[in-house]
Amino acid sequence: MTYKARDYLRACLLSLTENTHIDYEVVVVDNGSKDGTCEMLVREFPEVHLIENERNEGYTRAMNQALKSGQGRYLLQLNPDTLILPGALDELVRFMDENLRTGICGPKVLNIDHSLQKSCRRGESTPWAVITYFSGLAALFPRSKCFAQYHMSYMDEDTIHPVAGVSGSCMLIRRALVEQIGYLDERFFAYQEDADYCYRARQAGWQVIYNPRAKIIHFGGQGGSGVEPLRSKIEWHRSYFLYYRKNLAGNYPFLFNGLYYIAMFIKLGLTVVITLLKNQIQRRRRSI
């Protein structure tokens, strides 16, 4: 799925071609980018199966369009602002072939400076995990299983291990899993669709695995979220609310949930205010 990320998509496809040796097909769904993405694909990558949407249908719906078009025994959810490093997808497929109870496998996702992008392996986003993360306790005690549950920083980032969720920026899915639980939940416009899918996989008895032997680079914030930053932040909060209400709220008493929803709303309000202020400051600087 791509939205106004033409140049990143080109680089992504080139890295895929150069660094992958298994047989694969590529499906790209363009969400009405109108930035020359479709023309670039037709001209430079005629082998790509292109699906054009007239408007921005959201990340999840567009990704489902691509996944439903795939014919392989595995389906790969991949963001356009990524670079596939040598042998990454070959390693993910090899691991899945050898570990038949693994329904989803994700690579080690790196930032531009090759540091770990922490969201590529996650514990369950329970209220405690979220509170300790946003309060800074996880950063203060990164080796603590009590405080660092959200990004699992107490685990060695270079060892293969089961996780609650991997990053949707690159997520290999077994077709047998799709046949059992279906596709991504399109109630998530964007964000948390990967966490929800990993949750559903685990509930169905499949393993979700982080495999650092496979590595990719994810620029992050390019295309959709970078083009519409305020909407991006609103959608993240809305998606987490939906995820919590759908999958976790039943584990907590009614009163706690009410207070937690209020806390979510307050955090969203603060985030919107801060984002608007930052945008205003940036506009003033550009006008000087």
PDB file of C-alpha atoms in Angstrom:
ATOM      1  CA  MET A   1       0.000   0.000   0.000  1.00  0.00           C
ATOM      2  CA  THR A   2       1.339   3.427  -0.882  1.00  0.00           C
ATOM      3  CA  TYR A   3       0.168   7.009  -0.469  1.00  0.00           C
ATOM      4  CA  LYS A   4       2.287   9.876  -1.777  1.00  0.00           C
ATOM      5  CA  ALA A   5       5.548   7.978  -1.318  1.00  0.00           C
ATOM      6  CA  ARG A   6       6.723   7.556  -4.925  1.00  0.00           C
ATOM      7  CA  ASP A   7      10.471   7.878  -4.400  1.00  0.00           C
ATOM      8  CA  TYR A   8      10.503   5.678  -1.310  1.00  0.00           C
ATOM      9  CA  LEU A   9       8.476   3.052  -3.146  1.00  0.00           C
ATOM     10  CA  ARG A  10      10.932   3.061  -6.048  1.00  0.00           C
ATOM     11  CA  ALA A  11      13.855   2.512  -3.666  1.00  0.00           C
ATOM     12  CA  CYS A  12      11.920  -0.215  -1.849  1.00  0.00           C
ATOM     13  CA  LEU A  13      11.202  -2.142  -5.049  1.00  0.00           C
ATOM     14  CA  LEU A  14      14.809  -1.839  -6.213  1.00  0.00           C
ATOM     15  CA  SER A  15      16.058  -3.214  -2.877  1.00  0.00           C
ATOM     16  CA  LEU A  16      13.558  -6.045  -3.126  1.00  0.00           C
ATOM     17  CA  THR A  17      14.826  -6.971  -6.595  1.00  0.00           C
ATOM     18  CA  GLU A  18      18.491  -6.738  -5.670  1.00  0.00           C
ATOM     19  CA  ASN A  19      18.396  -8.539  -2.323  1.00  0.00           C
ATOM     20  CA  THR A  20      15.805 -11.297  -2.674  1.00  0.00           C
ATOM     21  CA  HIS A  21      16.408 -14.659  -4.346  1.00  0.00           C
ATOM     22  CA  ILE A  22      13.164 -16.546  -3.721  1.00  0.00           C
ATOM     23  CA  ASP A  23      10.324 -16.373  -6.230  1.00  0.00           C
ATOM     24  CA  TYR A  24       7.798 -13.665  -5.407  1.00  0.00           C
ATOM     25  CA  GLU A  25       5.119 -11.436  -6.840  1.00  0.00           C
ATOM     26  CA  VAL A  26       4.536  -7.784  -6.016  1.00  0.00           C
ATOM     27  CA  VAL A  27       1.149  -6.150  -5.596  1.00  0.00           C
ATOM     28  CA  VAL A  28       1.009  -2.388  -5.046  1.00  0.00           C
ATOM     29  CA  VAL A  29      -2.193  -0.609  -4.071  1.00  0.00           C
ATOM     30  CA  ASP A  30      -2.027   3.141  -4.612  1.00  0.00           C
ATOM     31  CA  ASN A  31      -4.397   5.170  -2.437  1.00  0.00           C
ATOM     32  CA  GLY A  32      -4.997   8.019  -4.863  1.00  0.00           C
ATOM     33  CA  SER A  33      -1.496   9.486  -4.469  1.00  0.00           C
ATOM     34  CA  LYS A  34      -1.592  11.730  -7.557  1.00  0.00           C
ATOM     35  CA  ASP A  35       2.164  12.237  -7.213  1.00  0.00           C
ATOM     36  CA  GLY A  36       3.243  10.216 -10.224  1.00  0.00           C
ATOM     37  CA  THR A  37       3.434   6.909  -8.330  1.00  0.00           C
ATOM     38  CA  CYS A  38       1.282   4.952 -10.792  1.00  0.00           C
ATOM     39  CA  GLU A  39       3.073   6.374 -13.817  1.00  0.00           C
ATOM     40  CA  MET A  40       6.429   5.476 -12.277  1.00  0.00           C
ATOM     41  CA  LEU A  41       5.316   1.906 -11.615  1.00  0.00           C
ATOM     42  CA  VAL A  42       4.007   1.383 -15.140  1.00  0.00           C
ATOM     43  CA  ARG A  43       7.180   2.845 -16.649  1.00  0.00           C
ATOM     44  CA  GLU A  44       9.845   1.306 -14.396  1.00  0.00           C
ATOM     45  CA  PHE A  45       8.235  -1.803 -12.855  1.00  0.00           C
ATOM     46  CA  PRO A  46       5.821  -3.239 -15.438  1.00  0.00           C
ATOM     47  CA  GLU A  47       5.888  -6.626 -13.685  1.00  0.00           C
ATOM     48  CA  VAL A  48       4.170  -5.155 -10.604  1.00  0.00           C
ATOM     49  CA  HIS A  49       0.441  -5.788 -10.242  1.00  0.00           C
ATOM     50  CA  LEU A  50      -0.937  -2.298  -9.691  1.00  0.00           C
ATOM     51  CA  ILE A  51      -4.308  -1.566  -8.088  1.00  0.00           C
ATOM     52  CA  GLU A  52      -5.366   2.085  -8.210  1.00  0.00           C
ATOM     53  CA  ASN A  53      -7.807   3.570  -5.716  1.00  0.00           C
ATOM     54  CA  GLU A  54      -9.367   6.909  -6.544  1.00  0.00           C
ATOM     55  CA  ARG A  55      -9.019   8.166  -2.960  1.00  0.00           C
ATOM     56  CA  ASN A  56      -7.210   7.384   0.271  1.00  0.00           C
ATOM     57  CA  GLU A  57      -9.011   4.266   1.497  1.00  0.00           C
ATOM     58  CA  GLY A  58      -6.804   3.958   4.549  1.00  0.00           C
ATOM     59  CA  TYR A  59      -3.855   1.703   5.182  1.00  0.00           C
ATOM     60  CA  THR A  60      -5.735  -1.389   6.273  1.00  0.00           C
ATOM     61  CA  ARG A  61      -8.332  -1.571   3.521  1.00  0.00           C
ATOM     62  CA  ALA A  62      -5.704  -0.998   0.839  1.00  0.00           C
ATOM     63  CA  MET A  63      -3.383  -3.580   2.397  1.00  0.00           C
ATOM     64  CA  ASN A  64      -6.224  -6.099   2.350  1.00  0.00           C
ATOM     65  CA  GLN A  65      -6.688  -5.421  -1.359  1.00  0.00           C
ATOM     66  CA  ALA A  66      -3.046  -6.332  -1.898  1.00  0.00           C
ATOM     67  CA  LEU A  67      -3.102  -9.377   0.385  1.00  0.00           C
ATOM     68  CA  LYS A  68      -6.218 -10.749  -1.282  1.00  0.00           C
ATOM     69  CA  SER A  69      -4.523 -10.468  -4.667  1.00  0.00           C
ATOM     70  CA  GLY A  70      -1.464 -12.447  -3.587  1.00  0.00           C
ATOM     71  CA  GLN A  71      -1.148 -16.040  -4.794  1.00  0.00           C
ATOM     72  CA  GLY A  72       1.803 -17.373  -2.793  1.00  0.00           C
ATOM     73  CA  ARG A  73       1.929 -19.686   0.206  1.00  0.00           C
ATOM     74  CA  TYR A  74       3.064 -16.678   2.243  1.00  0.00           C
ATOM     75  CA  LEU A  75       1.773 -13.109   2.181  1.00  0.00           C
ATOM     76  CA  LEU A  76       4.020 -10.174   2.993  1.00  0.00           C
ATOM     77  CA  GLN A  77       2.718  -6.927   4.421  1.00  0.00           C
ATOM     78  CA  LEU A  78       5.364  -4.349   3.484  1.00  0.00           C
ATOM     79  CA  ASN A  79       5.477  -0.561   3.752  1.00  0.00           C
ATOM     80  CA  PRO A  80       6.760   1.476   0.800  1.00  0.00           C
ATOM     81  CA  ASP A  81       9.236   3.421   2.972  1.00  0.00           C
ATOM     82  CA  THR A  82      11.382   0.354   3.632  1.00  0.00           C
ATOM     83  CA  LEU A  83      14.592  -1.071   2.210  1.00  0.00           C
ATOM     84  CA  ILE A  84      15.079  -4.834   2.080  1.00  0.00           C
ATOM     85  CA  LEU A  85      18.589  -5.757   3.187  1.00  0.00           C
ATOM     86  CA  PRO A  86      20.388  -8.757   1.624  1.00  0.00           C
ATOM     87  CA  GLY A  87      18.645 -12.069   2.210  1.00  0.00           C
ATOM     88  CA  ALA A  88      16.008 -10.683   4.589  1.00  0.00           C
ATOM     89  CA  LEU A  89      12.936 -12.147   2.912  1.00  0.00           C
ATOM     90  CA  ASP A  90      14.770 -15.369   2.061  1.00  0.00           C
ATOM     91  CA  GLU A  91      15.491 -15.789   5.794  1.00  0.00           C
ATOM     92  CA  LEU A  92      11.895 -15.112   6.830  1.00  0.00           C
ATOM     93  CA  VAL A  93      10.597 -17.696   4.356  1.00  0.00           C
ATOM     94  CA  ARG A  94      13.258 -20.237   5.392  1.00  0.00           C
ATOM     95  CA  PHE A  95      12.297 -19.825   9.034  1.00  0.00           C
ATOM     96  CA  MET A  96       8.585 -20.203   8.307  1.00  0.00           C
ATOM     97  CA  ASP A  97       9.244 -23.307   6.202  1.00  0.00           C
ATOM     98  CA  GLU A  98      11.097 -24.889   9.126  1.00  0.00           C
ATOM     99  CA  ASN A  99       8.717 -23.764  11.896  1.00  0.00           C
ATOM    100  CA  LEU A 100       5.231 -24.824  10.919  1.00  0.00           C
ATOM    101  CA  ARG A 101       3.472 -23.397  14.008  1.00  0.00           C
ATOM    102  CA  THR A 102       4.732 -19.914  13.242  1.00  0.00           C
ATOM    103  CA  GLY A 103       1.878 -17.993  11.697  1.00  0.00           C
ATOM    104  CA  ILE A 104       3.592 -14.575  11.528  1.00  0.00           C
ATOM    105  CA  CYS A 105       7.277 -13.701  11.382  1.00  0.00           C
ATOM    106  CA  GLY A 106       8.813 -10.224  11.434  1.00  0.00           C
ATOM    107  CA  PRO A 107      12.417  -9.088  10.839  1.00  0.00           C
ATOM    108  CA  LYS A 108      14.700  -6.843  12.810  1.00  0.00           C
ATOM    109  CA  VAL A 109      13.609  -3.386  11.669  1.00  0.00           C
ATOM    110  CA  LEU A 110      16.321  -0.739  11.662  1.00  0.00           C
ATOM    111  CA  ASN A 111      16.269   3.040  11.639  1.00  0.00           C
ATOM    112  CA  ILE A 112      18.323   4.959   9.087  1.00  0.00           C
ATOM    113  CA  ASP A 113      21.317   4.883  11.463  1.00  0.00           C
ATOM    114  CA  HIS A 114      20.885   1.085  11.790  1.00  0.00           C
ATOM    115  CA  SER A 115      19.710   1.297  15.397  1.00  0.00           C
ATOM    116  CA  LEU A 116      16.802  -0.921  16.391  1.00  0.00           C
ATOM    117  CA  GLN A 117      13.326   0.393  15.593  1.00  0.00           C
ATOM    118  CA  LYS A 118      11.793  -0.720  18.860  1.00  0.00           C
ATOM    119  CA  SER A 119       8.254  -1.243  17.561  1.00  0.00           C
ATOM    120  CA  CYS A 120       9.352  -4.267  15.511  1.00  0.00           C
ATOM    121  CA  ARG A 121       8.895  -6.527  18.560  1.00  0.00           C
ATOM    122  CA  ARG A 122       6.237  -5.803  21.110  1.00  0.00           C
ATOM    123  CA  GLY A 123       4.668  -7.259  24.173  1.00  0.00           C
ATOM    124  CA  GLU A 124       0.922  -7.033  24.732  1.00  0.00           C
ATOM    125  CA  SER A 125      -0.171  -3.389  24.946  1.00  0.00           C
ATOM    126  CA  THR A 126      -1.915  -3.715  28.301  1.00  0.00           C
ATOM    127  CA  PRO A 127      -2.652  -0.560  30.296  1.00  0.00           C
ATOM    128  CA  TRP A 128       0.406  -1.197  32.481  1.00  0.00           C
ATOM    129  CA  ALA A 129       2.688  -1.658  29.455  1.00  0.00           C
ATOM    130  CA  VAL A 130       1.352   1.512  27.807  1.00  0.00           C
ATOM    131  CA  ILE A 131       1.524   3.609  30.993  1.00  0.00           C
ATOM    132  CA  THR A 132       5.099   2.559  31.793  1.00  0.00           C
ATOM    133  CA  TYR A 133       6.114   3.308  28.199  1.00  0.00           C
ATOM    134  CA  PHE A 134       4.571   6.772  27.914  1.00  0.00           C
ATOM    135  CA  SER A 135       5.554   7.751  31.464  1.00  0.00           C
ATOM    136  CA  GLY A 136       9.213   7.037  30.738  1.00  0.00           C
ATOM    137  CA  LEU A 137       9.568   4.198  33.235  1.00  0.00           C
ATOM    138  CA  ALA A 138      10.416   1.782  30.424  1.00  0.00           C
ATOM    139  CA  ALA A 139      13.262   4.058  29.319  1.00  0.00           C
ATOM    140  CA  LEU A 140      14.550   4.321  32.890  1.00  0.00           C
ATOM    141  CA  PHE A 141      14.455   0.544  33.424  1.00  0.00           C
ATOM    142  CA  PRO A 142      14.967  -0.980  29.956  1.00  0.00           C
ATOM    143  CA  ARG A 143      16.085  -4.354  31.360  1.00  0.00           C
ATOM    144  CA  SER A 144      13.097  -4.744  33.643  1.00  0.00           C
ATOM    145  CA  LYS A 145      10.392  -7.252  32.679  1.00  0.00           C
ATOM    146  CA  CYS A 146       8.044  -5.249  34.866  1.00  0.00           C
ATOM    147  CA  PHE A 147       8.548  -1.836  33.256  1.00  0.00           C
ATOM    148  CA  ALA A 148       9.757  -2.631  29.724  1.00  0.00           C
ATOM    149  CA  GLN A 149       6.927  -4.854  28.559  1.00  0.00           C
ATOM    150  CA  TYR A 150       5.830  -2.691  25.625  1.00  0.00           C
ATOM    151  CA  HIS A 151       9.018  -2.923  23.535  1.00  0.00           C
ATOM    152  CA  MET A 152      10.501  -5.943  25.315  1.00  0.00           C
ATOM    153  CA  SER A 153      13.891  -4.238  25.676  1.00  0.00           C
ATOM    154  CA  TYR A 154      14.832  -6.777  28.357  1.00  0.00           C
ATOM    155  CA  MET A 155      15.201  -9.348  25.547  1.00  0.00           C
ATOM    156  CA  ASP A 156      18.346  -9.606  23.418  1.00  0.00           C
ATOM    157  CA  GLU A 157      17.564  -7.846  20.146  1.00  0.00           C
ATOM    158  CA  ASP A 158      19.778 -10.302  18.247  1.00  0.00           C
ATOM    159  CA  THR A 159      18.049 -13.527  19.305  1.00  0.00           C
ATOM    160  CA  ILE A 160      14.972 -15.112  17.779  1.00  0.00           C
ATOM    161  CA  HIS A 161      12.041 -15.126  20.217  1.00  0.00           C
ATOM    162  CA  PRO A 162       8.243 -15.178  20.364  1.00  0.00           C
ATOM    163  CA  VAL A 163       6.516 -11.831  20.799  1.00  0.00           C
ATOM    164  CA  ALA A 164       2.984 -10.513  21.114  1.00  0.00           C
ATOM    165  CA  GLY A 165       3.332  -8.460  17.958  1.00  0.00           C
ATOM    166  CA  VAL A 166       5.687  -7.474  15.146  1.00  0.00           C
ATOM    167  CA  SER A 167       5.715  -4.367  12.987  1.00  0.00           C
ATOM    168  CA  GLY A 168       3.313  -4.149  10.073  1.00  0.00           C
ATOM    169  CA  SER A 169       6.071  -2.377   8.149  1.00  0.00           C
ATOM    170  CA  CYS A 170       7.278  -5.891   7.277  1.00  0.00           C
ATOM    171  CA  MET A 171       5.239  -8.878   8.400  1.00  0.00           C
ATOM    172  CA  LEU A 172       5.293 -12.307   6.734  1.00  0.00           C
ATOM    173  CA  ILE A 173       1.995 -14.167   7.140  1.00  0.00           C
ATOM    174  CA  ARG A 174       1.338 -17.856   6.508  1.00  0.00           C
ATOM    175  CA  ARG A 175      -1.542 -18.434   4.098  1.00  0.00           C
ATOM    176  CA  ALA A 176      -2.934 -21.173   6.344  1.00  0.00           C
ATOM    177  CA  LEU A 177      -3.337 -18.540   9.046  1.00  0.00           C
ATOM    178  CA  VAL A 178      -5.237 -16.243   6.684  1.00  0.00           C
ATOM    179  CA  GLU A 179      -7.493 -19.111   5.693  1.00  0.00           C
ATOM    180  CA  GLN A 180      -8.246 -19.694   9.380  1.00  0.00           C
ATOM    181  CA  ILE A 181      -8.771 -16.163  10.758  1.00  0.00           C
ATOM    182  CA  GLY A 182      -9.294 -14.015   7.660  1.00  0.00           C
ATOM    183  CA  TYR A 183      -7.654 -10.735   6.703  1.00  0.00           C
ATOM    184  CA  LEU A 184      -6.897  -7.480   8.547  1.00  0.00           C
ATOM    185  CA  ASP A 185      -9.752  -5.824  10.437  1.00  0.00           C
ATOM    186  CA  GLU A 186     -10.730  -2.819   8.320  1.00  0.00           C
ATOM    187  CA  ARG A 187     -12.205  -0.989  11.293  1.00  0.00           C
ATOM    188  CA  PHE A 188      -8.596   0.090  11.830  1.00  0.00           C
ATOM    189  CA  PHE A 189      -8.122   2.865   9.267  1.00  0.00           C
ATOM    190  CA  ALA A 190      -4.409   2.815  10.016  1.00  0.00           C
ATOM    191  CA  TYR A 191      -2.275   1.669  12.970  1.00  0.00           C
ATOM    192  CA  GLN A 192      -2.844  -1.261  15.348  1.00  0.00           C
ATOM    193  CA  GLU A 193      -4.067  -3.443  12.488  1.00  0.00           C
ATOM    194  CA  ASP A 194      -0.800  -5.372  12.840  1.00  0.00           C
ATOM    195  CA  ALA A 195      -1.164  -5.704  16.624  1.00  0.00           C
ATOM    196  CA  ASP A 196      -4.757  -6.861  16.207  1.00  0.00           C
ATOM    197  CA  TYR A 197      -3.800  -9.423  13.575  1.00  0.00           C
ATOM    198  CA  CYS A 198      -0.985 -10.791  15.728  1.00  0.00           C
ATOM    199  CA  TYR A 199      -3.402 -11.003  18.677  1.00  0.00           C
ATOM    200  CA  ARG A 200      -5.908 -12.947  16.588  1.00  0.00           C
ATOM    201  CA  ALA A 201      -3.154 -15.273  15.394  1.00  0.00           C
ATOM    202  CA  ARG A 202      -2.045 -16.007  18.947  1.00  0.00           C
ATOM    203  CA  GLN A 203      -5.632 -16.583  20.051  1.00  0.00           C
ATOM    204  CA  ALA A 204      -5.946 -19.134  17.245  1.00  0.00           C
ATOM    205  CA  GLY A 205      -2.896 -21.019  18.535  1.00  0.00           C
ATOM    206  CA  TRP A 206      -0.201 -19.708  16.187  1.00  0.00           C
ATOM    207  CA  GLN A 207       3.190 -18.312  17.177  1.00  0.00           C
ATOM    208  CA  VAL A 208       4.296 -14.761  16.348  1.00  0.00           C
ATOM    209  CA  ILE A 209       8.087 -14.650  16.000  1.00  0.00           C
ATOM    210  CA  TYR A 210      10.695 -11.888  15.863  1.00  0.00           C
ATOM    211  CA  ASN A 211      13.625 -13.015  13.690  1.00  0.00           C
ATOM    212  CA  PRO A 212      16.634 -10.645  13.778  1.00  0.00           C
ATOM    213  CA  ARG A 213      18.537 -12.733  11.241  1.00  0.00           C
ATOM    214  CA  ALA A 214      16.386 -10.915   8.699  1.00  0.00           C
ATOM    215  CA  LYS A 215      16.913  -7.145   8.589  1.00  0.00           C
ATOM    216  CA  ILE A 216      15.235  -4.243   6.841  1.00  0.00           C
ATOM    217  CA  ILE A 217      15.419  -0.458   7.106  1.00  0.00           C
ATOM    218  CA  HIS A 218      12.212   1.468   7.767  1.00  0.00           C
ATOM    219  CA  PHE A 219      12.345   5.219   7.288  1.00  0.00           C
ATOM    220  CA  GLY A 220       9.040   5.711   9.098  1.00  0.00           C
ATOM    221  CA  GLY A 221       6.702   8.677   8.861  1.00  0.00           C
ATOM    222  CA  GLN A 222       7.064   8.905   5.082  1.00  0.00           C
ATOM    223  CA  GLY A 223       4.108   8.903   2.749  1.00  0.00           C
ATOM    224  CA  GLY A 224       0.762   8.734   4.547  1.00  0.00           C
ATOM    225  CA  SER A 225       1.705   9.651   8.117  1.00  0.00           C
ATOM    226  CA  GLY A 226       4.266  12.222   6.996  1.00  0.00           C
ATOM    227  CA  VAL A 227       1.853  13.885   4.579  1.00  0.00           C
ATOM    228  CA  GLU A 228      -0.971  14.165   7.132  1.00  0.00           C
ATOM    229  CA  PRO A 229       0.705  14.261  10.592  1.00  0.00           C
ATOM    230  CA  LEU A 230      -2.305  15.466  12.573  1.00  0.00           C
ATOM    231  CA  ARG A 231      -4.644  12.892  11.094  1.00  0.00           C
ATOM    232  CA  SER A 232      -1.960  10.291  11.670  1.00  0.00           C
ATOM    233  CA  LYS A 233      -1.857  11.008  15.407  1.00  0.00           C
ATOM    234  CA  ILE A 234      -5.642  11.040  15.687  1.00  0.00           C
ATOM    235  CA  GLU A 235      -5.890   7.718  13.876  1.00  0.00           C
ATOM    236  CA  TRP A 236      -3.234   6.167  16.125  1.00  0.00           C
ATOM    237  CA  HIS A 237      -5.211   7.040  19.245  1.00  0.00           C
ATOM    238  CA  ARG A 238      -8.498   5.965  17.689  1.00  0.00           C
ATOM    239  CA  SER A 239      -6.979   2.654  16.644  1.00  0.00           C
ATOM    240  CA  TYR A 240      -5.519   1.947  20.077  1.00  0.00           C
ATOM    241  CA  PHE A 241      -8.916   2.678  21.640  1.00  0.00           C
ATOM    242  CA  LEU A 242     -10.505   0.223  19.220  1.00  0.00           C
ATOM    243  CA  TYR A 243      -7.817  -2.381  19.848  1.00  0.00           C
ATOM    244  CA  TYR A 244      -8.172  -2.110  23.610  1.00  0.00           C
ATOM    245  CA  ARG A 245     -11.959  -2.207  23.544  1.00  0.00           C
ATOM    246  CA  LYS A 246     -11.978  -5.165  21.156  1.00  0.00           C
ATOM    247  CA  ASN A 247      -9.261  -7.349  22.690  1.00  0.00           C
ATOM    248  CA  LEU A 248      -8.357  -6.268  26.228  1.00  0.00           C
ATOM    249  CA  ALA A 249     -11.207  -4.422  27.927  1.00  0.00           C
ATOM    250  CA  GLY A 250     -12.892  -7.680  28.919  1.00  0.00           C
ATOM    251  CA  ASN A 251      -9.963  -8.418  31.230  1.00  0.00           C
ATOM    252  CA  TYR A 252     -10.609  -5.354  33.402  1.00  0.00           C
ATOM    253  CA  PRO A 253     -13.529  -4.080  35.519  1.00  0.00           C
ATOM    254  CA  PHE A 254     -15.964  -1.520  34.129  1.00  0.00           C
ATOM    255  CA  LEU A 255     -14.784   1.316  36.371  1.00  0.00           C
ATOM    256  CA  PHE A 256     -11.140   0.846  35.400  1.00  0.00           C
ATOM    257  CA  ASN A 257     -12.034   0.855  31.717  1.00  0.00           C
ATOM    258  CA  GLY A 258     -13.947   4.104  32.122  1.00  0.00           C
ATOM    259  CA  LEU A 259     -10.974   5.792  33.760  1.00  0.00           C
ATOM    260  CA  TYR A 260      -8.626   4.382  31.143  1.00  0.00           C
ATOM    261  CA  TYR A 261     -10.794   5.714  28.306  1.00  0.00           C
ATOM    262  CA  ILE A 262     -10.740   9.159  29.941  1.00  0.00           C
ATOM    263  CA  ALA A 263      -6.936   8.977  30.119  1.00  0.00           C
ATOM    264  CA  MET A 264      -6.813   8.061  26.406  1.00  0.00           C
ATOM    265  CA  PHE A 265      -8.997  11.053  25.553  1.00  0.00           C
ATOM    266  CA  ILE A 266      -6.836  13.426  27.600  1.00  0.00           C
ATOM    267  CA  LYS A 267      -3.673  12.129  25.950  1.00  0.00           C
ATOM    268  CA  LEU A 268      -5.248  12.564  22.501  1.00  0.00           C
ATOM    269  CA  GLY A 269      -6.229  16.142  23.361  1.00  0.00           C
ATOM    270  CA  LEU A 270      -2.714  16.997  24.512  1.00  0.00           C
ATOM    271  CA  THR A 271      -1.227  15.388  21.412  1.00  0.00           C
ATOM    272  CA  VAL A 272      -3.500  17.383  19.089  1.00  0.00           C
ATOM    273  CA  VAL A 273      -2.681  20.660  20.862  1.00  0.00           C
ATOM    274  CA  ILE A 274       1.066  20.000  20.744  1.00  0.00           C
ATOM    275  CA  THR A 275       0.901  19.013  17.058  1.00  0.00           C
ATOM    276  CA  LEU A 276      -1.059  22.140  16.121  1.00  0.00           C
ATOM    277  CA  LEU A 277       1.423  24.331  18.007  1.00  0.00           C
ATOM    278  CA  LYS A 278       4.370  22.678  16.276  1.00  0.00           C
ATOM    279  CA  ASN A 279       2.714  23.151  12.872  1.00  0.00           C
ATOM    280  CA  GLN A 280       2.091  26.831  13.631  1.00  0.00           C
ATOM    281  CA  ILE A 281       5.715  27.366  14.693  1.00  0.00           C
ATOM    282  CA  GLN A 282       6.959  25.662  11.527  1.00  0.00           C
ATOM    283  CA  ARG A 283       4.710  27.831   9.341  1.00  0.00           C
ATOM    284  CA  ARG A 284       6.021  30.965  11.048  1.00  0.00           C
ATOM    285  CA  ARG A 285       9.628  29.892  10.530  1.00  0.00           C
ATOM    286  CA  ARG A 286       8.995  29.229   6.832  1.00  0.00           C
ATOM    287  CA  SER A 287       7.411  32.673   6.439  1.00  0.00           C
ATOM    288  CA  ILE A 288      10.400  34.473   7.926  1.00  0.00           C
TER     289      ILE A 288
END
